């Protein structure tokens, strides 16, 4: 999860992600397949474009993988660019933003933002690489 925002992206790039769903999918696809595509089911490395934006379909077994699968953005019920905004701010933790504030900024329901924050917290908790300080600052933000 924090892998997604590991590299310090420049502000211009970040701003682009927050306004364009397509840029988010492209960003995740580049991250996911930066070493090339390998089908999760059969190991084939040839693919063609899938049905959803930036997804890839295995040419052998026809299984399709979306750039969001295996990430917290999978099955997200609101625009991925808004999810990126929340995830980025939570991960970077530069600003203590309440779910009410996210809801106001992104025109989402507070509950939606809260649920997504919980999802991020669970994902972050599942990571061993996180230091105790990072964990506690995330905990603090989510409470
Ligand atoms: Zn396959």
PDB file of C-alpha atoms and ligand atoms in Angstrom:
ATOM      1  CA  UNK A   1       0.000   0.000   0.000  1.00  0.00           C
ATOM      2  CA  UNK A   2       2.572   2.589   0.992  1.00  0.00           C
ATOM      3  CA  UNK A   3       4.532   1.113  -1.911  1.00  0.00           C
ATOM      4  CA  UNK A   4       2.169   3.032  -4.112  1.00  0.00           C
ATOM      5  CA  UNK A   5       3.345   6.343  -2.741  1.00  0.00           C
ATOM      6  CA  UNK A   6       6.860   5.264  -1.845  1.00  0.00           C
ATOM      7  CA  UNK A   7       8.562   7.393  -4.424  1.00  0.00           C
ATOM      8  CA  UNK A   8       8.126  11.023  -3.764  1.00  0.00           C
ATOM      9  CA  UNK A   9       5.979  12.052  -6.633  1.00  0.00           C
ATOM     10  CA  UNK A  10       6.150  15.651  -7.659  1.00  0.00           C
ATOM     11  CA  UNK A  11       3.164  17.835  -6.891  1.00  0.00           C
ATOM     12  CA  UNK A  12       2.207  18.227 -10.503  1.00  0.00           C
ATOM     13  CA  UNK A  13       1.921  14.467 -10.932  1.00  0.00           C
ATOM     14  CA  UNK A  14      -0.057  14.134  -7.708  1.00  0.00           C
ATOM     15  CA  UNK A  15      -2.474  16.874  -8.709  1.00  0.00           C
ATOM     16  CA  UNK A  16      -3.020  15.074 -11.989  1.00  0.00           C
ATOM     17  CA  UNK A  17      -3.967  11.847 -10.186  1.00  0.00           C
ATOM     18  CA  UNK A  18      -6.464  13.617  -7.968  1.00  0.00           C
ATOM     19  CA  UNK A  19      -8.501  14.932 -10.869  1.00  0.00           C
ATOM     20  CA  UNK A  20      -8.332  12.098 -13.387  1.00  0.00           C
ATOM     21  CA  UNK A  21      -9.561   8.533 -12.854  1.00  0.00           C
ATOM     22  CA  UNK A  22      -7.792   7.514 -16.024  1.00  0.00           C
ATOM     23  CA  UNK A  23      -4.448   8.768 -14.704  1.00  0.00           C
ATOM     24  CA  UNK A  24      -5.002   6.718 -11.549  1.00  0.00           C
ATOM     25  CA  UNK A  25      -5.588   3.535 -13.507  1.00  0.00           C
ATOM     26  CA  UNK A  26      -2.589   4.263 -15.679  1.00  0.00           C
ATOM     27  CA  UNK A  27      -0.487   4.917 -12.582  1.00  0.00           C
ATOM     28  CA  UNK A  28      -1.507   1.616 -10.966  1.00  0.00           C
ATOM     29  CA  UNK A  29      -0.999  -0.304 -14.201  1.00  0.00           C
ATOM     30  CA  UNK A  30       2.527   1.065 -14.577  1.00  0.00           C
ATOM     31  CA  UNK A  31       3.269   0.141 -10.992  1.00  0.00           C
ATOM     32  CA  UNK A  32       1.802  -3.325 -11.253  1.00  0.00           C
ATOM     33  CA  UNK A  33       3.365  -4.352 -14.526  1.00  0.00           C
ATOM     34  CA  UNK A  34       6.587  -2.348 -14.451  1.00  0.00           C
ATOM     35  CA  UNK A  35       8.529  -5.600 -14.837  1.00  0.00           C
ATOM     36  CA  UNK A  36       6.187  -6.831 -17.547  1.00  0.00           C
ATOM     37  CA  UNK A  37       2.949  -8.745 -17.546  1.00  0.00           C
ATOM     38  CA  UNK A  38       2.655 -12.280 -16.184  1.00  0.00           C
ATOM     39  CA  UNK A  39      -0.741 -13.960 -16.049  1.00  0.00           C
ATOM     40  CA  UNK A  40      -1.648 -14.894 -12.470  1.00  0.00           C
ATOM     41  CA  UNK A  41      -3.456 -18.004 -13.621  1.00  0.00           C
ATOM     42  CA  UNK A  42      -1.203 -19.556 -16.251  1.00  0.00           C
ATOM     43  CA  UNK A  43       2.027 -17.554 -16.242  1.00  0.00           C
ATOM     44  CA  UNK A  44       1.731 -16.488 -19.848  1.00  0.00           C
ATOM     45  CA  UNK A  45       3.425 -13.163 -20.581  1.00  0.00           C
ATOM     46  CA  UNK A  46       1.412 -12.164 -23.639  1.00  0.00           C
ATOM     47  CA  UNK A  47      -1.632  -9.964 -23.187  1.00  0.00           C
ATOM     48  CA  UNK A  48      -4.079  -7.782 -24.991  1.00  0.00           C
ATOM     49  CA  UNK A  49      -6.227  -4.920 -23.707  1.00  0.00           C
ATOM     50  CA  UNK A  50      -9.060  -5.893 -21.376  1.00  0.00           C
ATOM     51  CA  UNK A  51     -12.547  -4.477 -21.049  1.00  0.00           C
ATOM     52  CA  UNK A  52     -11.916  -1.916 -18.330  1.00  0.00           C
ATOM     53  CA  UNK A  53      -9.415   0.972 -18.601  1.00  0.00           C
ATOM     54  CA  UNK A  54      -5.812  -0.216 -18.495  1.00  0.00           C
ATOM     55  CA  UNK A  55      -6.731  -3.796 -17.627  1.00  0.00           C
ATOM     56  CA  UNK A  56      -4.879  -6.634 -19.328  1.00  0.00           C
ATOM     57  CA  UNK A  57      -6.204  -9.885 -20.696  1.00  0.00           C
ATOM     58  CA  UNK A  58      -4.074 -12.999 -21.016  1.00  0.00           C
ATOM     59  CA  UNK A  59      -3.931 -14.166 -24.635  1.00  0.00           C
ATOM     60  CA  UNK A  60      -3.771 -17.816 -23.580  1.00  0.00           C
ATOM     61  CA  UNK A  61      -6.341 -18.397 -20.833  1.00  0.00           C
ATOM     62  CA  UNK A  62      -8.306 -15.148 -21.381  1.00  0.00           C
ATOM     63  CA  UNK A  63      -8.258 -14.228 -17.715  1.00  0.00           C
ATOM     64  CA  UNK A  64      -8.397 -10.507 -17.176  1.00  0.00           C
ATOM     65  CA  UNK A  65      -6.630  -8.506 -14.525  1.00  0.00           C
ATOM     66  CA  UNK A  66      -7.454  -4.929 -13.648  1.00  0.00           C
ATOM     67  CA  UNK A  67      -4.816  -2.492 -12.393  1.00  0.00           C
ATOM     68  CA  UNK A  68      -6.723  -2.186  -9.105  1.00  0.00           C
ATOM     69  CA  UNK A  69      -6.839  -5.882  -8.203  1.00  0.00           C
ATOM     70  CA  UNK A  70      -4.826  -6.605  -5.100  1.00  0.00           C
ATOM     71  CA  UNK A  71      -4.910  -2.961  -4.055  1.00  0.00           C
ATOM     72  CA  UNK A  72      -7.214  -1.051  -1.691  1.00  0.00           C
ATOM     73  CA  UNK A  73      -8.703   0.632  -4.750  1.00  0.00           C
ATOM     74  CA  UNK A  74     -10.348  -2.575  -5.895  1.00  0.00           C
ATOM     75  CA  UNK A  75     -14.161  -2.475  -5.929  1.00  0.00           C
ATOM     76  CA  UNK A  76     -14.099   1.099  -4.779  1.00  0.00           C
ATOM     77  CA  UNK A  77     -17.627   2.508  -4.958  1.00  0.00           C
ATOM     78  CA  UNK A  78     -16.603   6.082  -5.644  1.00  0.00           C
ATOM     79  CA  UNK A  79     -14.225   7.654  -8.203  1.00  0.00           C
ATOM     80  CA  UNK A  80     -10.714   6.274  -7.866  1.00  0.00           C
ATOM     81  CA  UNK A  81      -9.218   9.759  -8.118  1.00  0.00           C
ATOM     82  CA  UNK A  82     -11.005  10.665  -4.866  1.00  0.00           C
ATOM     83  CA  UNK A  83      -9.814   7.431  -3.281  1.00  0.00           C
ATOM     84  CA  UNK A  84      -6.272   8.363  -4.329  1.00  0.00           C
ATOM     85  CA  UNK A  85      -6.655  11.704  -2.648  1.00  0.00           C
ATOM     86  CA  UNK A  86      -7.635  10.123   0.665  1.00  0.00           C
ATOM     87  CA  UNK A  87      -5.055   7.346   0.452  1.00  0.00           C
ATOM     88  CA  UNK A  88      -2.288   9.756  -0.374  1.00  0.00           C
ATOM     89  CA  UNK A  89      -3.108  12.063   2.490  1.00  0.00           C
ATOM     90  CA  UNK A  90      -3.476   9.219   4.962  1.00  0.00           C
ATOM     91  CA  UNK A  91      -0.196   7.602   3.896  1.00  0.00           C
ATOM     92  CA  UNK A  92       1.783  10.793   3.855  1.00  0.00           C
ATOM     93  CA  UNK A  93       0.145  11.951   7.066  1.00  0.00           C
ATOM     94  CA  UNK A  94       1.239  15.520   6.588  1.00  0.00           C
ATOM     95  CA  UNK A  95      -2.130  16.862   7.467  1.00  0.00           C
ATOM     96  CA  UNK A  96      -4.621  15.667  10.033  1.00  0.00           C
ATOM     97  CA  UNK A  97      -7.826  15.540   8.030  1.00  0.00           C
ATOM     98  CA  UNK A  98     -11.090  14.286   9.503  1.00  0.00           C
ATOM     99  CA  UNK A  99     -13.471  12.147   7.502  1.00  0.00           C
ATOM    100  CA  UNK A 100     -15.958  15.054   7.658  1.00  0.00           C
ATOM    101  CA  UNK A 101     -13.376  17.255   6.005  1.00  0.00           C
ATOM    102  CA  UNK A 102     -12.661  14.668   3.299  1.00  0.00           C
ATOM    103  CA  UNK A 103     -16.389  14.363   2.688  1.00  0.00           C
ATOM    104  CA  UNK A 104     -16.666  18.122   2.280  1.00  0.00           C
ATOM    105  CA  UNK A 105     -13.640  18.432  -0.007  1.00  0.00           C
ATOM    106  CA  UNK A 106     -14.563  15.501  -2.210  1.00  0.00           C
ATOM    107  CA  UNK A 107     -18.350  15.781  -2.162  1.00  0.00           C
ATOM    108  CA  UNK A 108     -18.689  12.307  -0.711  1.00  0.00           C
ATOM    109  CA  UNK A 109     -20.717  11.000   2.201  1.00  0.00           C
ATOM    110  CA  UNK A 110     -18.812  11.059   5.487  1.00  0.00           C
ATOM    111  CA  UNK A 111     -19.540   7.359   5.948  1.00  0.00           C
ATOM    112  CA  UNK A 112     -17.970   6.602   2.567  1.00  0.00           C
ATOM    113  CA  UNK A 113     -14.781   8.388   3.576  1.00  0.00           C
ATOM    114  CA  UNK A 114     -14.790   6.703   6.961  1.00  0.00           C
ATOM    115  CA  UNK A 115     -15.172   3.248   5.434  1.00  0.00           C
ATOM    116  CA  UNK A 116     -12.350   3.898   3.029  1.00  0.00           C
ATOM    117  CA  UNK A 117     -10.096   5.162   5.805  1.00  0.00           C
ATOM    118  CA  UNK A 118     -10.760   1.949   7.718  1.00  0.00           C
ATOM    119  CA  UNK A 119      -9.822  -0.004   4.618  1.00  0.00           C
ATOM    120  CA  UNK A 120      -6.545   1.907   4.378  1.00  0.00           C
ATOM    121  CA  UNK A 121      -5.857   1.344   8.065  1.00  0.00           C
ATOM    122  CA  UNK A 122      -6.405  -2.387   7.701  1.00  0.00           C
ATOM    123  CA  UNK A 123      -4.118  -2.496   4.701  1.00  0.00           C
ATOM    124  CA  UNK A 124      -1.439  -0.559   6.530  1.00  0.00           C
ATOM    125  CA  UNK A 125      -1.755  -2.719   9.622  1.00  0.00           C
ATOM    126  CA  UNK A 126      -1.214  -5.762   7.478  1.00  0.00           C
ATOM    127  CA  UNK A 127       2.173  -4.467   6.464  1.00  0.00           C
ATOM    128  CA  UNK A 128       5.122  -5.491   8.572  1.00  0.00           C
ATOM    129  CA  UNK A 129       7.470  -2.950   7.104  1.00  0.00           C
ATOM    130  CA  UNK A 130       5.768  -0.081   8.860  1.00  0.00           C
ATOM    131  CA  UNK A 131       7.531   1.415  11.867  1.00  0.00           C
ATOM    132  CA  UNK A 132       5.696   1.828  15.184  1.00  0.00           C
ATOM    133  CA  UNK A 133       5.789   5.594  14.844  1.00  0.00           C
ATOM    134  CA  UNK A 134       4.185   5.446  11.423  1.00  0.00           C
ATOM    135  CA  UNK A 135       1.566   3.023  12.680  1.00  0.00           C
ATOM    136  CA  UNK A 136       0.648   5.168  15.649  1.00  0.00           C
ATOM    137  CA  UNK A 137       0.414   8.335  13.595  1.00  0.00           C
ATOM    138  CA  UNK A 138      -1.927   6.531  11.208  1.00  0.00           C
ATOM    139  CA  UNK A 139      -3.951   5.227  14.140  1.00  0.00           C
ATOM    140  CA  UNK A 140      -4.224   8.714  15.491  1.00  0.00           C
ATOM    141  CA  UNK A 141      -5.447  10.078  12.201  1.00  0.00           C
ATOM    142  CA  UNK A 142      -8.067   7.421  11.774  1.00  0.00           C
ATOM    143  CA  UNK A 143      -9.542   7.611  15.217  1.00  0.00           C
TER     144      UNK A 143
HETATM  145 ZN1  LIG B   1      -3.395 -16.796 -18.554  1.00  0.00          ZN
END
